[in-house]
Coordinates of C-alpha atoms and ligand atoms in Angstrom, one line a residue:
X1 CA 101.5 132.3 90.4
X2 CA 98.3 135.7 91.4
X3 CA 100.3 136.4 93.6
X4 CA 102.8 136.0 96.4
X5 CA 102.5 136.1 100.5
X6 CA 105.1 138.0 102.7
X7 CA 108.1 136.9 102.8
X8 CA 108.0 134.3 100.1
X9 CA 111.4 134.3 98.1
X10 CA 111.4 131.3 96.8
X11 CA 108.1 131.9 94.0
X12 CA 108.4 134.0 91.6
X13 CA 104.7 135.4 89.5
X14 CA 104.2 134.0 86.8
X15 CA 105.1 131.0 88.1
X16 CA 103.8 127.3 86.9
X17 CA 103.3 125.4 90.0
X18 CA 101.1 122.5 91.6
X19 CA 100.0 122.4 94.5
X20 CA 97.5 120.8 96.8
X21 CA 94.8 122.9 98.9
X22 CA 94.3 121.1 102.0
X23 CA 92.8 124.2 103.7
X24 CA 90.1 125.8 101.4
X25 CA 89.2 123.4 99.0
X26 CA 90.5 123.3 94.0
X27 CA 87.3 123.0 93.1
X28 CA 88.0 126.9 91.7
X29 CA 89.6 129.0 89.2
X30 CA 92.0 130.4 92.2
X31 CA 93.0 129.2 95.5
X32 CA 95.5 129.5 98.6
X33 CA 98.5 127.2 99.0
X34 CA 101.3 126.9 102.1
X35 CA 104.4 128.3 99.7
X36 CA 106.4 124.9 101.0
X37 CA 104.1 122.3 99.2
X38 CA 104.5 123.6 96.0
X39 CA 106.7 122.3 92.8
X40 CA 107.7 124.2 89.7
X41 CA 105.9 122.0 87.3
X42 CA 108.5 122.1 83.8
X43 CA 106.1 122.7 80.3
X44 CA 106.7 119.0 79.3
X45 CA 104.1 117.8 81.8
X46 CA 100.8 118.7 81.2
X47 CA 98.3 120.0 83.6
X48 CA 96.3 117.1 84.1
X49 CA 99.0 114.8 84.5
X50 CA 100.7 116.6 87.5
X51 CA 96.9 117.1 88.0
X52 CA 96.8 113.6 88.1
X53 CA 100.4 113.2 89.8
X54 CA 100.1 114.7 93.1
X55 CA 97.2 113.6 95.0
X56 CA 97.0 110.1 93.9
X57 CA 100.6 109.0 93.7
X58 CA 102.1 111.1 96.2
X59 CA 99.5 109.6 97.9
X60 CA 100.6 106.0 97.7
X61 CA 104.1 106.6 97.0
X62 CA 104.3 107.8 100.6
X63 CA 102.4 105.1 101.8
X64 CA 104.5 102.8 100.8
X65 CA 107.7 104.0 101.2
X66 CA 107.7 106.3 104.6
X67 CA 104.4 104.1 106.1
X68 CA 105.2 100.3 104.7
X69 CA 109.1 100.7 103.9
X70 CA 107.7 98.1 101.2
X71 CA 110.9 96.0 100.6
X72 CA 112.2 93.6 96.6
X73 CA 110.5 91.1 97.1
X74 CA 107.4 91.3 99.3
X75 CA 103.8 90.7 98.5
X76 CA 102.0 93.8 98.0
X77 CA 97.7 93.6 97.8
X78 CA 96.2 96.7 96.6
X79 CA 92.7 96.9 97.2
X80 CA 90.3 99.4 95.2
X81 CA 93.0 98.5 93.1
X82 CA 92.4 100.1 89.3
X83 CA 90.8 103.4 91.1
X84 CA 93.0 106.6 91.9
X85 CA 95.6 106.2 94.4
X86 CA 94.9 102.3 94.4
X87 CA 96.6 102.5 90.6
X88 CA 99.3 104.3 91.1
X89 CA 99.7 101.7 94.2
X90 CA 100.0 98.8 91.9
X91 CA 102.9 100.8 89.8
X92 CA 104.5 102.0 92.6
X93 CA 105.0 98.6 94.6
X94 CA 105.8 97.5 91.4
X95 CA 108.9 100.5 90.8
X96 CA 109.7 98.8 94.7
X97 CA 110.5 95.4 93.5
X98 CA 106.9 93.9 95.6
X99 CA 105.1 90.7 94.0
X100 CA 101.3 92.9 93.7
X101 CA 97.9 91.2 93.7
X102 CA 94.9 93.8 92.4
X103 CA 91.6 93.3 93.8
X104 CA 88.8 94.7 92.0
X105 CA 84.8 94.6 92.2
X106 CA 84.6 93.8 88.2
X107 CA 86.6 92.3 85.6
X108 CA 87.8 95.6 83.6
X109 CA 89.3 97.5 86.2
X110 CA 91.6 94.0 86.8
X111 CA 92.0 94.3 83.4
X112 CA 93.4 97.8 84.1
X113 CA 95.1 97.2 87.3
X114 CA 97.1 94.1 85.3
X115 CA 98.0 96.9 82.0
X116 CA 99.6 98.3 84.4
X117 CA 101.6 95.7 85.8
X118 CA 99.8 94.0 88.6
X119 CA 101.2 90.0 88.7
X120 CA 98.2 88.6 90.0
X121 CA 94.3 89.4 90.4
X122 CA 91.3 88.7 92.9
X123 CA 87.6 90.2 91.5
X124 CA 86.3 90.5 94.9
X125 CA 82.3 90.8 94.1
X126 CA 83.0 87.5 93.0
X127 CA 85.8 85.6 94.9
X128 CA 86.5 85.1 98.9
X129 CA 89.3 88.1 100.3
X130 CA 90.5 85.8 102.6
X131 CA 90.6 83.0 101.1
X132 CA 92.4 83.9 98.0
X133 CA 94.8 86.3 99.3
X134 CA 96.2 82.6 101.7
X135 CA 96.0 80.9 98.3
X136 CA 98.2 83.6 96.5
X137 CA 101.1 83.6 98.9
X138 CA 100.8 79.7 99.9
X139 CA 99.0 80.4 103.1
X140 CA 101.5 83.0 104.5
X141 CA 100.2 85.6 103.3
X142 CA 99.8 89.4 102.4
X143 CA 103.6 91.6 103.6
X144 CA 101.6 94.7 103.5
X145 CA 98.0 95.8 102.4
X146 CA 96.8 99.1 101.0
X147 CA 94.0 99.7 101.8
X148 CA 91.5 102.9 100.7
X149 CA 88.7 101.2 100.7
X150 CA 87.3 99.9 104.6
X151 CA 85.0 98.5 105.2
X152 CA 84.6 93.9 104.9
X153 CA 87.4 94.4 102.5
X154 CA 89.2 95.5 105.7
X155 CA 88.0 93.5 107.2
X156 CA 89.3 89.8 104.9
X157 CA 92.6 91.0 104.6
X158 CA 92.6 91.7 108.8
X159 CA 93.2 88.1 108.6
X160 CA 94.7 87.1 106.1
X161 CA 97.8 89.0 106.6
X162 CA 101.7 87.5 106.9
X163 CA 104.5 87.7 110.5
X164 CA 105.9 90.7 110.6
X165 CA 103.0 92.6 107.8
X166 CA 101.8 96.3 107.8
X167 CA 97.7 96.7 107.0
X168 CA 98.5 99.9 105.5
X169 CA 94.0 102.6 106.1
X170 CA 94.3 104.6 103.6
X171 CA 90.4 105.7 103.3
X172 CA 87.3 104.3 103.7
X173 CA 85.7 104.9 99.6
X174 CA 83.3 101.2 101.0
X175 CA 81.5 104.4 102.9
X176 CA 82.3 102.0 106.3
X177 CA 85.1 102.7 108.5
X178 CA 86.2 99.0 110.1
X179 CA 86.4 98.6 113.4
X180 CA 90.0 95.7 114.4
X181 CA 89.6 92.5 116.7
X182 CA 93.0 93.7 117.9
X183 CA 94.1 89.7 119.0
X184 CA 94.7 89.4 115.5
X185 CA 97.2 92.1 115.7
X186 CA 98.9 90.0 118.8
X187 CA 98.9 86.7 117.1
X188 CA 100.2 86.7 113.8
X189 CA 102.1 89.9 115.0
X190 CA 101.7 92.4 112.3
X191 CA 101.0 96.3 112.7
X192 CA 98.0 98.9 111.4
X193 CA 99.8 101.8 110.1
X194 CA 97.8 104.8 109.3
X195 CA 98.3 106.7 105.9
X196 CA 97.1 110.4 105.8
X197 CA 99.5 112.3 103.0
X198 CA 97.6 115.8 104.3
X199 CA 99.6 115.7 107.4
X200 CA 102.3 114.4 105.9
X201 CA 103.2 117.5 103.5
X202 CA 102.2 119.4 106.3
X203 CA 104.7 118.0 108.9
X204 CA 108.0 116.8 106.1
X205 CA 107.8 119.2 103.6
X206 CA 110.9 118.2 102.8
X207 CA 111.0 114.9 102.0
X208 CA 107.9 115.7 100.6
X209 CA 109.5 117.8 98.1
X210 CA 112.0 114.5 97.7
X211 CA 109.3 112.1 97.5
X212 CA 108.0 114.1 94.3
X213 CA 111.0 114.5 92.9
X214 CA 111.6 110.5 92.5
X215 CA 107.7 110.6 91.3
X216 CA 108.4 112.8 88.8
X217 CA 111.5 111.1 87.4
X218 CA 109.6 107.6 87.9
X219 CA 107.2 110.1 85.6
X220 CA 109.9 110.5 82.7
X221 CA 111.2 107.2 82.8
X222 CA 108.1 106.1 82.3
X223 CA 108.1 104.4 85.4
X224 CA 104.7 105.3 86.8
X225 CA 102.0 106.8 83.9
X226 CA 99.0 108.5 84.5
X227 CA 95.6 107.0 83.8
X228 CA 93.3 109.6 83.0
X229 CA 89.3 108.8 83.1
X230 CA 87.8 112.2 82.6
X231 CA 88.8 116.1 82.3
X232 CA 86.2 117.6 83.4
X233 CA 85.4 121.9 83.2
X234 CA 85.4 123.6 86.3
X235 CA 81.2 124.1 85.8
X236 CA 80.4 120.2 85.4
X237 CA 82.1 119.5 89.0
X238 CA 79.3 117.6 90.4
X239 CA 79.3 115.1 87.8
X240 CA 82.8 114.5 87.8
X241 CA 81.9 113.2 91.9
X242 CA 79.2 112.2 91.2
X243 CA 80.8 109.7 88.5
X244 CA 83.4 109.0 91.5
X245 CA 80.8 108.2 93.9
X246 CA 79.0 105.5 91.5
X247 CA 82.8 103.7 91.0
X248 CA 82.3 103.6 87.5
X249 CA 86.0 106.0 87.7
X250 CA 89.1 104.2 86.5
X251 CA 92.7 106.1 87.9
X252 CA 91.3 109.6 88.4
X253 CA 89.3 112.6 87.0
X254 CA 89.9 116.2 86.5
X255 CA 88.7 119.1 86.8
X256 CA 89.6 122.0 84.8
X257 CA 88.8 125.7 85.0
X258 CA 85.8 126.5 82.4
X259 CA 88.5 128.8 80.5
X260 CA 92.0 126.4 80.5
X261 CA 89.9 123.9 77.9
Ligands
LIG1 N1 95.3 109.1 103.2 C1 95.7 110.0 102.3 O1 96.6 110.8 102.6 C2 94.0 109.8 101.1 C3 94.8 110.5 100.3 C4 93.8 110.3 99.2 C5 92.7 109.9 98.9 N2 92.3 109.2 100.9 C6 90.9 108.7 100.7 O2 91.3 107.0 100.2 C7 90.1 107.1 99.3 C8 90.1 106.1 98.0 O3 90.7 107.6 97.4 P1 90.9 106.6 95.4 O4 90.8 108.5 95.0 O5 91.5 106.1 95.8 O6 89.8 106.8 94.8 P2 88.4 106.1 93.6 O7 89.3 106.7 92.9 O8 87.1 106.4 94.0 O9 89.1 104.4 94.2 C9 88.3 103.8 95.3 C10 87.9 102.5 95.0 O10 87.3 101.3 96.1 C11 86.2 101.0 95.4 N3 85.3 101.0 96.0 C12 84.6 100.3 97.1 N4 83.5 100.5 97.0 C13 83.6 101.8 96.6 C14 81.9 102.5 97.1 N5 80.9 102.3 97.8 N6 82.3 103.7 96.3 C15 82.9 104.0 95.3 N7 84.0 103.7 95.9 C16 84.4 101.6 95.9 C17 86.4 101.4 94.0 O11 87.2 100.4 93.1 P3 86.4 98.5 93.4 O12 85.2 99.1 92.5 O13 87.5 98.3 92.3 O14 85.5 98.4 94.6 C18 87.4 102.7 93.5 O15 88.1 102.5 92.4 C19 89.1 108.2 99.7 O16 88.4 107.4 100.8 C20 89.9 109.0 99.6 O17 89.5 109.8 100.4 C21 93.2 109.3 101.4

């Protein structure tokens, strides 16, 4: 903390915190953040791990807990399962007692998902996603789908949902925002559920804090672990973004101010 806004009493100058800069962007040495949505970080957590845990795991946790109400024994399909939020969803899905089917575009990414707890693997570059989900669920379909990818993968999943299922709309990494023929939701009696972690943090700061406490406890107990693909200096932010855009990242990339490296 460099400086506190008027009326902020629960924080101190010099304190080490994590926060998310929803409004002003975060590719900077200093940012202004909402004092209600920052958390103290203890010395046993590195800067890289703290940055990694907050957004990706925070999103997957909120999606599976508050939005999907994922239950023990349910089948969870995770698209882009070796990506930042995807690998977090695999780990958190297992922590919540689900059977996790990881979906990735390469064998290397699938192996990483498996090492992070995935029970079943689908390579959607080579296999028919809808048919494989149906096979692996004995024709019933998925109880919950976590979709940060969109496009054709969303379309396949929208036809492989179980009755009372929850199809989570998390992001559109494929670049295509899909459309849903809503008769599918009617005939299968499933729900399409939007996820927007940034809105959740702003509107429900107390629940967000409870989530983060649970996540840090899981982190300390080894229930969730952080996969940092590469750490980039701030001056090479463009290279970090290019790696994401080229679909080369496994886990997260983290950008750190040059002076701290
Ligand atoms: N709703 C929210 O609150 C929230 C919060 C955080 C992030 N997001 C959004 O969720 C999306 C995913 O975030 P993330 O951190 O998981 O990203 P990420 O680490 O880049 O992972 C996305 C995954 O999408 C897959 N993918 C498919 N087509 C792709 C393409 N053309 N380019 C890049 N990746 C592609 C890749 O897996 P395969 O190669 O295995 O297909 C990749 O691992 C982003 O759009 C992000 O903005 C939303």
